[in-house]
Each structure stands twice: as structure tokens, then as C-alpha cells.
Amino acid sequence: MFKNNICKFTILPSGDIMEGKIKNLFVGAALFLVLAVGGIVAGCIDSDEKPTLIQTGSSTVLPLGAAWAEEFDGANIQVSGGGSSHGLNSLLKGEADLGDASRLMKGSDYEAVGGDKTLVKSDGTATGAAPGGVWPYKWVVAYDVLATVVNNQNTWATNLNYSQLYKIFTDDDPAVYWDEVPGLSGAPHEKIEIYAPDEASGTYDYFFESIIKDWGKATQVAKTRLESNDGVYHPSADDNVILNAIKANKYAIGYFGFAYLIENPGQVKAVNIAKSGTSYVEPSLATVATYPMARPLHIYTNGLPKKDTAKGKAIYEYIEYILSDEGQAIVPEVGYVKLALVNPSLASDQLSKLHSG
Amino acid sequence: MNWSRSKGGPGHDPFKKRFRPGEDLVVWFLLAMASLAIVVSATIIYTLVDGSYDFFTDSRVNIFDFFTGSDWMPNGMDPKFGILPLVQGTILIAGGALLIGGPLGIAAAVYLSEFAHRRVRMVAKPVLEILAGIPSIVYGFFALLVISPFLREYFDADYFNAAAAIIVMAVMVLPIIVSVSDDSMKAVPKHMREASIAMGATKWETATRVVMPAASSGIMASVLLGLARAIGETMVVALAAGSVAKGGWDIFGEHMTMTSYIAQVATGDIPPGLGVQAAFAVGLVLFAMTYMVNSLAARIVLRIKMGKRPARDNMMTRAVNRLKLLSRFKLRASEFMTDVTDRFKRDRKEPRLLFRHMNERVGKVVLATSLVLAVTFLAFLLYSIFTQGYKGLSWEFLTNPLSWKPEKAGIKVVIQGSVYLVLLTMVFTLPVGVGAAVYLNEFAKETWFNVFLRRVIQNLAGVPSIVFGLVGLMVFVRTFHFGLSLLSGSLTLSIMVLPVIIVTSEEALRSVPQTFREAARGLGATKWQTVWHHVLPNAVPGILTGTILSLSRAIGETAPILFIASFYSKVAPRSVLDGFVALPINIFYWTKNPSHEFQDLAATTIIVLLAILLSMNALAIFIRQRAQSRRQW
């Protein structure tokens, strides 16, 4: 009604043209929206009715999670990083279905959501549910193995134990020259150079967690040489940079993920490691069960997955897939170590728990 | 019911106020939309202050040490939070970029404004616009994978180094410096140039001693705006400058800036706890720094626009004084030259003039070089990305889902994610942005509130994008419980592009001649009728153009959604609450991947992203051209 009115009032000569123009533009805009909505709808039709799972957490598990999520057909899985604590936190809050963690769950994870920290046992499992009703269940899905490497011409440091690594890598009376490291025969009076991951990497944390007592606690006994900033530790986020630096420098030492060593055979020398004394173990797929610098990677779910809901069924099948031979076959390709190499029955034990419900 | 007819008939008192019920309501509604900008700003400040408060009240943090400490170690048993190394990294990289980009930009602007042929402008302007339109993630890729290897080879630089970031960022600040400087020099009255030429100064002397000083405040503002951009830039430093906060001024070493620390938190590289909380304090400092620099620049620009100071007379006297000085100097110079030439028994005047003309020629070459550099850089950037990425371009790459195997990987899901993200962003911002613009341009009177509102919108446009990321995480993901979803992502992008859409829509409304409004009002249309039936329809092409251009910015933005987007997703989001992957985020992760296959795929993805941007821009230009050719006024 108003519109008619206005047309009467509008005696601008271009009135009709303008009306036409509005129509054109609105038609254009509408067309655009229809196309857009159509695109979204088409996207919906073209995708199936699989449930969506959210997997989040440790950036160490991230590439592995993405690979499994891609190969697994039973669900659409969104994978994101953010760290182990973030993963457990999201799971406990019910925001995520799968929480990735490169460490065990701790009492502090329960505390963060207002729960009782005494419910969490030292093996990373809980004896009761967190306030939101989520009761995390731990799955060990793969192993992360860390390799300490030196230059191929290095003949004196092919075996190292934790206390020697401590002397080389921490600020507690650090060795400046190779011959200052105790127990190395034939070590030259040459400066040690460290090429290794930076603070941001999970590998860094894992390495120092192994060699520094109480790492990350108030009672931590020493700092890393990167933190003390004495110029010996050259950090890099790129394994390739570390590899090339050690390849080029006879007196260099460093560490990175074991998988990267396998990808680049013969370029640098892997150091045999002992926790203490001289029971050195060479890092290799065959010895991974006894090699000290190997850690399990976990995925936490809300209780044992049950098949009664579509989502529960998807989680059940996903875990089943991860623990199957097929799922485990991906692990070395991404750069980690299969469960079977560490403990032949670990996968099947967990599978039978899953099946027993 | 039909008020306007019953009361508006012939013989009716024409001076009586025309009234339609609901019109006030509409205006209030528009005001509410405009005021959303204030809500957004308040939310940003609240989020940063609230997060910082939690951080500073922790027993392990001392606020004094935070501002004066020179150790930044957010992890470990004894975390240290001294922000100085981060500030130092920021100053080193932003300052370095300004040191290179500033002179280059000013030189290019002087050349464009005073010397360049129309045809040169026609080439230079689009080049600068393209440089401004390339997403920062692309510059980051270029810095890490093209510039950095070169520096490693020839300058023994670290893998991550500040120099690569500085070089690339110098180019990123060019467009803003050139365009603002150019505008301010063009605003210098023509008669000043004429006066200068008439007094015998060469064009070069006119440009450097009359025009540049007269436009000095505008040039200053342009440099400040460039500085604010460099301080707030995230992706280039996050990719290329490294993650070691050790301070120092070694440009070939690693440095961490305030923005790259927040980015590290966003990608989950900092374990949750105090280190994450610290991001808010860092964000607050970053916000304060860019706010100060931006508002200083805005004040200068405003002063120029208002013409308050340098008043024209004032400007004139100053210029005349300068010319007097110049001529006095020339007189003295000529006396000196007389001595010299007498000694060499040569003509008195020729060498002097020759010298001055040579000066002009050399100067022009120097100025033009800066433009040539910008063009060369753009060409090199596009060339290196294309050569690295074109091999991966195939139908499979566009239609395959993401994969952890580079040979199988495709970006179908990623493209879908980005498209949905931007469409949702448009749905949120377009009505609000246009509503706010209509209010500001058509209804707002010069009250303190509206002046305040304008300032808020202007300041909002200068907030670093990574800060929006922090705010989006806290507000949409956590407080509203939207999770890491498409909805959270698009709302975050929305609050970021809102000020841009408001400003461009306002410009479009302003371009509708005032006579249209007067004519409509004169014939008895109410204010709202005028706006709805006469102003808005004529502004639609301008609004659409502006919206498409701001959305093309949004689609390339990485930092704001770094907290929210997923690393992997098998299918495109099916509801707004699903997680998503997006083009710039994918480029970021693939660029960071040490495997060269993935780095090549990052280049290929950049080609796709640039192609999308190009077609969006082409669409905007098409709409503008069509509207202009059909325009009746």
C-alpha cells in the first residue's frame, strides 16, 4: 500500500528506471544467495549420514590422528591440535569425543574441570567420573621413539647414558668440550654444538623429561641449555635443518623423532642409549621394547565405547580400527612405532577389552 | 492506517511534520546495529583485560617483571614472563620493515604524485592494490620458502630469521604508505606548485621542498599506519621469524614477536596453563601499542581532512618562507659558483642550471626505482609461487579430500570450508554493516555519541587480526559454547570485517547525490522513505562492491581463525556447528610441514586462493563498471 503511495510521490524522471534497477539488483543478490544455499545443500546431499566425531589434543598425535581419520570410513572425524592438556580438557568437558595425549592423564586434568584429583591413578586411568559425567578410558595407540644422533665421523660418543646426556644437554655444570664428558674414551678437545628441536616442540619436552629429574615441577633439578642460553644449543623447529647441521658438523649432537632417522638412513649416526650404566640399547624397530626413550601415545575416550548409539558405535569401530593390523600399519608411515614392536599382546589385549564392553 | 495519504492531500499544511508510525523504530534499530561496533570493542577490551587479570594475579607472575623483565620462558619449572624480548622482536622486525618500506613508499608516492605520467599511474596503482590484496599467509610462505633460503645461502642466516620477515613486511607496508602519502601530496593546493615553479624552482625542487614539507603530516601519518600494520602482522613472523624469544638485534637470527607468541598459543605449541594465559597479557600490550600508533595517525589524517591545521594561509606562508630560503640559498650558491667558475673561466650560469637539472633527473630515476622495485617484487613473488605450485594443479587436487599422503591430497573440503565460512560471514555482516552505515550517514547527527561511535569503528578497523582470534576463542568458542565450529569461525571473521563493511557502505551511500534526498524530501517523502526508495537502491552497487572486496580479505585471513579451524577434516561441514578446515589455515600447516611435497602443495593451494581472490575482485569491478555505465547522474 505504501509502495503505491510512494510511486505517486516519486516524480523523479528516473523513477521507473530506479525501480527496475532495484529489482535487478535484488534479483541478482537473491540469485547469489540461492546459489550459495544451493551449494551448501548440494554439499549436504553429496555427503552421507555418518556421525561426526571430534578428536583433539596432543600435536604429537595430530598427524597420526589425521591419517587414521582419513583411512577410517565409519565416521567423519574432525582432527585438531592444541596439546595433550587441551585434549583431555575438551574430553572431560564433553566437547570432544576423542582426547589425544602424549602423556598420561594426571590429577591436575580433573582439577581443571573442578573434579577430585585423587580419582586419577598414576597409570593415567581414573576410578571415577569427572563432574560432567565423563569417565575417561585410556587407549595406548602407538609409540613415539626419540633418537639421539651425532655426525658419522664421531667415534667417541656412540654410546651415552642419561647422566652423560645430562652433562651435555643441561646447564648443571655443562660440558663445553667433548673431553669434559665423563666416560668417553678418545673424545677430542673440541667444542660441543647442539642442534635440536626448539621449546615449542613436544620432542623437546619429551627429551628433557627423560633426562632431567622432576621436569616441569617446582623441584626440577636443572634447566636445559636452551633455557640457559649459552649459545651451544641451536634450536630449530625443522628436523631437516637439524639433520643437515649435524651432517655438516663433526662435533655436533642432537635428537629428533626416530621416524625421521629411518627416512634418512646413513646420513647421521644414531647413539645407543642407556638409562644408567652401560646397558646401551640401539634405537631400532627390533629393540624398541627395551630402548629407554620410547613413550606411549594415548587416545582417551569417554568410558568403554558402547555400540548402542550411532556415535558410540562410530567411536567403538574407530578404536577397533586403530588397534587392528590395518590401522597399525599406518603408524610407521607417519613416523611412529607400532604397538606390536614394543609389546606383542598390547593391541590384542586392548581389543579384547573393547569387545568385552 | 494510511497516514501519508489522508493527511497529505492537497490543501494540507505542508509544514506539518510528516509522520509514519514505526519510522522511529527503524532508526532505533539501525542505531542498535551501529552500536554493535561499541559492543564488539568493549568485548575485545574486556576479554583482554579479563585474561590479563587472571594472568597477573597468579602467584608466579609479577606485573613489574612482566614489563621490565628480559627473559621470556613460558614453559618449564620456573616460568619467566618478561615481555621485553617479544617487544624487542616486534620493534626489530616492524622497525626494520619501516626503515626499508618507509623511504621506498614515500619515494614511490612522490613520483606518482609529482612526476609520473598518467600511464605509469595506471600500471602502478593496480600493482599496489594487488600487493595490498595478497593475503599475509602468502607473504609468509614467500618469506620462509623463497627469501629465507637465499639469506641462508649468502648471509649465513638461521633457518628462521628476522631478515626474511623484514624484507617481506617492507613490501606489505608499501601500499598503505604510498596511498596515504600520495593522497596527502595531491591535497596540496596546486597554486603552491605554480608559485614555486614561477619563482624558478625546478619540478624536483618543487616536489622536495614545497610539496613534501606541505604534506609532511600526511606522510608522517602514512608511515604510522604502516607501522601499526607491521606491528600487528602475524602470519609472516609466525612462519618466517622463528619462535625463540632471546632478544638481541641480530637480524639473521631467530626472533619472536608479540603476535607470533599468540600464534604459537593458537596452534597449541604452548602447553595449557600460565603460558596460554600470558597470551592475553601480550595481546593487551599489542592492542595498546597498535591503538596508540593508529589513533596518532588518525588524528593527523583527521586534521588534514578538516583542514584545521596546517591552515591554508599558514601553509602558504610556510611555503613562501621556504621559497625565500631556497632563493637565498641559491643566491649564495650562485655566488659560490661564480667564484668557482671565474676560477675556471667558464660560463657562470650553465653549470648551475645543469647541476640542478641533473639533480632532477637523478632524483626522478631514484624515485622511479622504488616503483620498479615494487613491481619486480610482485612479479617475483607470483613467479616463484607459480613455478613451485603449478605442477600440483590438477582436477584431482581440486576435487580430492585432504590426505596425509601428499600424492593423494586434495583441497575440495578446504575450498568448501572457506566458501561456507565467507558466505556465513556475509550473512552476518551485510545487514548489520549496511544498517550501521545507513544510520551513520543518513540519520546520525553530530552528537557526542555519534562522534564516539565513528571513532570506535575506526579504531576497530586497526585492531590486529590475531587479537580477534583470541576474542573469538574466548567469546564464541568458550562463552557461547559454539565450540571449534564454522559458526565460531565466521562470527570471528564477522566482527573483524564489520568496520570495513560499514566504512565502504558509508562511502557508497555518500556517493548518492544530496539532491536526490532533497528532491524526495521536498516532495513529501519521509526520511526513511527517502533512504529506502532512493538512496539505498542507488548505493547498492557500491555496497556490493565494497562487501565483495572485504569478503575477499576475509577469505585470505589466517590469524583470526588459527585458534578455531581444524587441522584435518574428512568432509565439509554439514551444519554450522561442525568443525571446518580453511584455505589459509591449510596453507599455513602445509608450509610448516618439513616435507617438500607438502610445501609444493601449499604453493598450489596459494594459486587456488589467489584465483578465487582474483575472481572476487573481477566480480566487484564488473558490478562497479556496470553500475557506472548505467548511472544517470
Short mmCIF file of C-alpha atoms in Angstrom, two decimals, chain B residues 197-478:
data_model
loop_
_atom_site.label_atom_id
_atom_site.label_comp_id
_atom_site.label_asym_id
_atom_site.label_seq_id
_atom_site.Cartn_x
_atom_site.Cartn_y
_atom_site.Cartn_z
CA ILE B 197 57.73 26.91 -10.50
CA ALA B 198 57.12 30.58 -11.24
CA MET B 199 59.94 31.51 -8.90
CA GLY B 200 62.26 29.42 -10.95
CA ALA B 201 62.40 26.23 -8.94
CA THR B 202 62.65 23.03 -10.91
CA LYS B 203 59.95 20.37 -10.59
CA TRP B 204 62.27 18.37 -8.40
CA GLU B 205 62.84 21.31 -6.10
CA THR B 206 59.12 21.98 -6.02
CA ALA B 207 58.39 18.40 -5.10
CA THR B 208 61.00 18.03 -2.40
CA ARG B 209 60.98 21.49 -0.87
CA VAL B 210 57.44 22.71 -1.31
CA VAL B 211 55.06 19.81 -1.76
CA MET B 212 56.70 17.31 0.59
CA PRO B 213 57.02 19.74 3.51
CA ALA B 214 53.44 20.89 2.99
CA ALA B 215 52.27 17.29 3.02
CA SER B 216 54.66 16.24 5.78
CA SER B 217 51.97 15.47 8.32
CA GLY B 218 50.15 13.22 5.87
CA ILE B 219 53.38 11.45 5.02
CA MET B 220 54.01 11.03 8.73
CA ALA B 221 50.54 9.55 9.16
CA SER B 222 51.14 7.12 6.32
CA VAL B 223 54.31 5.87 7.98
CA LEU B 224 52.48 5.47 11.29
CA LEU B 225 49.71 3.48 9.62
CA GLY B 226 52.37 1.30 8.03
CA LEU B 227 53.98 0.83 11.42
CA ALA B 228 50.69 -0.23 13.00
CA ARG B 229 50.19 -2.76 10.23
CA ALA B 230 53.71 -4.14 10.70
CA ILE B 231 53.32 -4.42 14.48
CA GLY B 232 50.05 -6.30 14.13
CA GLU B 233 51.18 -8.63 11.34
CA THR B 234 51.14 -12.25 12.47
CA MET B 235 51.50 -14.83 9.75
CA VAL B 236 54.79 -13.64 8.25
CA VAL B 237 56.57 -13.62 11.60
CA ALA B 238 54.91 -16.83 12.78
CA LEU B 239 56.18 -18.64 9.69
CA ALA B 240 59.49 -16.99 8.96
CA ALA B 241 60.93 -15.33 12.06
CA GLY B 242 61.05 -18.31 14.38
CA SER B 243 59.98 -19.00 17.93
CA VAL B 244 62.92 -18.13 20.13
CA ALA B 245 62.44 -15.14 22.39
CA LYS B 246 66.04 -14.38 23.10
CA GLY B 247 66.06 -10.69 22.27
CA GLY B 248 69.12 -9.08 20.69
CA TRP B 249 69.30 -7.24 17.41
CA ASP B 250 70.76 -9.91 15.13
CA ILE B 251 68.62 -9.67 12.02
CA PHE B 252 69.84 -13.02 10.72
CA GLY B 253 68.84 -14.80 13.92
CA GLU B 254 65.52 -16.07 15.23
CA HIS B 255 63.15 -13.68 16.92
CA MET B 256 59.74 -13.96 18.45
CA THR B 257 57.27 -11.10 18.26
CA MET B 258 54.19 -10.47 20.36
CA THR B 259 51.95 -11.65 17.54
CA SER B 260 53.92 -14.82 16.88
CA TYR B 261 53.73 -15.77 20.55
CA ILE B 262 49.94 -15.56 20.42
CA ALA B 263 50.01 -17.58 17.21
CA GLN B 264 52.09 -20.24 18.97
CA VAL B 265 49.48 -20.45 21.67
CA ALA B 266 46.82 -20.71 18.98
CA THR B 267 48.46 -23.69 17.28
CA GLY B 268 48.82 -25.49 20.61
CA ASP B 269 52.58 -25.30 20.79
CA ILE B 270 52.43 -23.80 24.26
CA PRO B 271 51.15 -26.25 26.89
CA PRO B 272 47.96 -25.04 28.61
CA GLY B 273 48.47 -23.14 31.81
CA LEU B 274 50.17 -19.90 32.59
CA GLY B 275 51.82 -19.75 29.17
CA VAL B 276 48.43 -19.64 27.48
CA GLN B 277 47.12 -17.09 29.97
CA ALA B 278 50.15 -14.94 29.13
CA ALA B 279 48.82 -14.60 25.57
CA PHE B 280 46.11 -12.28 26.88
CA ALA B 281 48.60 -10.01 28.58
CA VAL B 282 50.71 -9.99 25.42
CA GLY B 283 47.54 -9.33 23.40
CA LEU B 284 46.68 -6.41 25.65
CA VAL B 285 50.11 -4.83 25.18
CA LEU B 286 49.87 -5.41 21.43
CA PHE B 287 46.40 -3.89 21.36
CA ALA B 288 47.57 -0.86 23.32
CA MET B 289 50.58 -0.33 21.05
CA THR B 290 48.66 -0.53 17.78
CA TYR B 291 45.87 1.58 19.26
CA MET B 292 48.27 4.35 20.15
CA VAL B 293 50.03 4.34 16.79
CA ASN B 294 46.76 4.15 14.88
CA SER B 295 45.00 6.88 16.79
CA LEU B 296 48.01 9.16 16.39
CA ALA B 297 47.86 8.56 12.64
CA ALA B 298 44.09 9.01 12.62
CA ARG B 299 44.39 12.31 14.43
CA ILE B 300 46.86 13.59 11.85
CA VAL B 301 44.71 12.40 8.95
CA LEU B 302 41.62 13.96 10.52
CA ARG B 303 43.44 17.24 10.91
CA ILE B 304 44.32 17.23 7.23
CA LYS B 305 40.78 16.36 6.22
CA MET B 306 39.27 19.04 8.43
CA GLY B 307 41.88 21.49 7.18
CA LYS B 308 42.20 22.81 10.73
CA ARG B 309 45.94 22.87 10.78
CA PRO B 310 48.02 23.33 8.51
CA ALA B 311 45.58 26.08 7.57
CA ARG B 312 45.85 27.13 4.00
CA ASP B 313 47.26 30.57 4.79
CA ASN B 314 49.62 29.05 7.19
CA MET B 315 50.68 26.54 4.62
CA MET B 316 51.12 29.32 2.12
CA THR B 317 53.29 31.44 4.39
CA ARG B 318 55.40 28.47 5.25
CA ALA B 319 55.85 27.62 1.64
CA VAL B 320 56.72 31.21 0.75
CA ASN B 321 59.25 31.33 3.56
CA ARG B 322 60.72 28.14 2.32
CA LEU B 323 60.97 29.50 -1.18
CA LYS B 324 62.64 32.64 0.18
CA LEU B 325 65.12 30.48 1.97
CA LEU B 326 65.59 28.49 -1.15
CA SER B 327 66.28 31.54 -3.25
CA ARG B 328 68.60 32.95 -0.64
CA PHE B 329 70.41 29.67 -0.64
CA LYS B 330 70.52 29.73 -4.39
CA LEU B 331 71.87 33.23 -4.33
CA ARG B 332 74.63 32.17 -2.03
CA ALA B 333 75.20 29.09 -4.10
CA SER B 334 75.41 31.16 -7.23
CA GLU B 335 77.91 33.47 -5.59
CA PHE B 336 79.97 30.47 -4.72
CA MET B 337 79.58 29.09 -8.17
CA THR B 338 80.63 32.43 -9.60
CA ASP B 339 83.82 32.14 -7.66
CA VAL B 340 84.38 28.68 -8.87
CA THR B 341 83.52 29.33 -12.46
CA ASP B 342 85.52 32.52 -12.51
CA ARG B 343 88.40 30.46 -11.42
CA PHE B 344 87.83 28.03 -14.22
CA LYS B 345 86.90 30.75 -16.62
CA ARG B 346 83.67 29.23 -17.64
CA ASP B 347 80.20 30.40 -18.15
CA ARG B 348 78.52 31.31 -14.90
CA LYS B 349 75.02 30.12 -15.31
CA GLU B 350 75.22 26.95 -17.31
CA PRO B 351 76.82 24.58 -14.78
CA ARG B 352 74.44 25.69 -12.07
CA LEU B 353 71.37 25.02 -14.10
CA LEU B 354 72.91 21.88 -15.45
CA PHE B 355 73.58 20.75 -11.93
CA ARG B 356 70.01 21.44 -10.91
CA HIS B 357 68.57 19.65 -13.89
CA MET B 358 70.86 16.73 -13.35
CA ASN B 359 69.66 16.65 -9.81
CA GLU B 360 66.13 16.44 -11.07
CA ARG B 361 66.94 13.68 -13.48
CA VAL B 362 68.82 11.61 -10.93
CA GLY B 363 66.10 12.22 -8.38
CA LYS B 364 63.43 11.08 -10.75
CA VAL B 365 65.33 7.91 -11.52
CA VAL B 366 65.74 7.19 -7.82
CA LEU B 367 62.04 7.71 -7.20
CA ALA B 368 61.02 5.62 -10.16
CA THR B 369 63.33 2.85 -8.98
CA SER B 370 61.23 2.39 -5.88
CA LEU B 371 58.21 1.73 -8.05
CA VAL B 372 60.18 -0.61 -10.26
CA LEU B 373 61.25 -2.47 -7.13
CA ALA B 374 57.65 -2.91 -6.04
CA VAL B 375 56.63 -4.20 -9.46
CA THR B 376 59.63 -6.54 -9.59
CA PHE B 377 58.85 -7.89 -6.16
CA LEU B 378 55.28 -8.65 -7.14
CA ALA B 379 56.40 -10.33 -10.34
CA PHE B 380 58.99 -12.40 -8.48
CA LEU B 381 56.52 -13.41 -5.80
CA LEU B 382 53.92 -14.55 -8.31
CA TYR B 383 56.56 -16.24 -10.45
CA SER B 384 58.12 -18.24 -7.64
CA ILE B 385 54.78 -19.35 -6.25
CA PHE B 386 53.58 -20.32 -9.69
CA THR B 387 56.69 -22.30 -10.58
CA GLN B 388 56.58 -24.14 -7.28
CA GLY B 389 52.87 -24.81 -7.37
CA TYR B 390 51.68 -25.25 -10.93
CA LYS B 391 52.74 -28.91 -11.13
CA GLY B 392 50.32 -29.85 -8.42
CA LEU B 393 47.42 -28.17 -10.14
CA SER B 394 45.02 -30.78 -11.39
CA TRP B 395 41.37 -31.66 -11.30
CA GLU B 396 42.17 -34.33 -8.71
CA PHE B 397 43.82 -31.77 -6.48
CA LEU B 398 40.69 -29.61 -6.56
CA THR B 399 38.27 -32.48 -6.01
CA ASN B 400 40.11 -34.90 -3.71
CA PRO B 401 39.66 -34.76 0.05
CA LEU B 402 42.56 -33.89 2.34
CA SER B 403 45.13 -36.56 2.91
CA TRP B 404 48.21 -37.27 4.96
CA LYS B 405 49.84 -38.57 1.80
CA PRO B 406 50.90 -35.66 -0.42
CA GLU B 407 50.32 -37.58 -3.65
CA LYS B 408 46.70 -38.22 -2.69
CA ALA B 409 45.94 -34.90 -1.06
CA GLY B 410 43.31 -32.58 -2.49
CA ILE B 411 41.61 -29.46 -1.23
CA LYS B 412 37.95 -29.96 -2.02
CA VAL B 413 36.96 -29.94 1.64
CA VAL B 414 39.21 -26.96 2.27
CA ILE B 415 37.66 -24.90 -0.52
CA GLN B 416 34.19 -25.80 0.73
CA GLY B 417 35.17 -24.83 4.27
CA SER B 418 36.44 -21.45 3.14
CA VAL B 419 33.41 -20.76 0.95
CA TYR B 420 30.92 -21.59 3.71
CA LEU B 421 32.94 -19.55 6.14
CA VAL B 422 32.82 -16.49 3.93
CA LEU B 423 29.16 -16.90 2.98
CA LEU B 424 28.19 -17.11 6.64
CA THR B 425 30.34 -14.10 7.35
CA MET B 426 28.48 -12.22 4.63
CA VAL B 427 25.11 -13.24 6.05
CA PHE B 428 26.15 -11.86 9.44
CA THR B 429 27.91 -8.69 8.39
CA LEU B 430 25.97 -7.41 5.41
CA PRO B 431 22.70 -6.46 7.18
CA VAL B 432 24.48 -5.14 10.26
CA GLY B 433 27.13 -3.31 8.28
CA VAL B 434 24.67 -1.68 5.90
CA GLY B 435 22.29 -0.85 8.75
CA ALA B 436 25.08 0.81 10.68
CA ALA B 437 26.23 2.71 7.60
CA VAL B 438 22.69 3.92 6.87
CA TYR B 439 22.37 5.12 10.43
CA LEU B 440 25.72 6.91 10.40
CA ASN B 441 25.31 8.51 7.00
CA GLU B 442 21.59 9.28 6.91
CA PHE B 443 20.31 9.66 10.44
CA ALA B 444 23.20 10.40 12.79
CA LYS B 445 23.51 13.97 13.96
CA GLU B 446 26.75 15.37 15.26
CA THR B 447 26.15 14.33 18.83
CA TRP B 448 28.97 13.22 21.10
CA PHE B 449 27.66 9.70 20.90
CA ASN B 450 27.88 9.51 17.13
CA VAL B 451 31.32 11.09 17.11
CA PHE B 452 32.33 8.46 19.64
CA LEU B 453 30.74 5.73 17.53
CA ARG B 454 32.72 6.77 14.50
CA ARG B 455 35.95 6.75 16.43
CA VAL B 456 35.18 3.30 17.80
CA ILE B 457 34.56 1.94 14.31
CA GLN B 458 37.77 3.49 13.07
CA ASN B 459 39.77 2.03 15.94
CA LEU B 460 38.16 -1.36 15.47
CA ALA B 461 39.49 -1.45 11.93
CA GLY B 462 43.02 -1.12 13.27
CA VAL B 463 42.94 -3.98 15.79
CA PRO B 464 45.49 -6.68 14.86
CA SER B 465 43.81 -9.74 13.42
CA ILE B 466 45.35 -12.18 15.90
CA VAL B 467 43.60 -10.26 18.71
CA PHE B 468 40.29 -11.07 17.04
CA GLY B 469 41.42 -14.68 17.19
CA LEU B 470 41.84 -14.52 20.97
CA VAL B 471 38.48 -12.79 21.36
CA GLY B 472 36.70 -15.25 19.08
CA LEU B 473 38.12 -18.14 21.08
CA MET B 474 37.04 -16.74 24.42
CA VAL B 475 33.64 -15.39 23.39
CA PHE B 476 32.24 -17.67 20.69
CA VAL B 477 34.04 -20.94 21.42
CA ARG B 478 34.11 -20.83 25.22
#
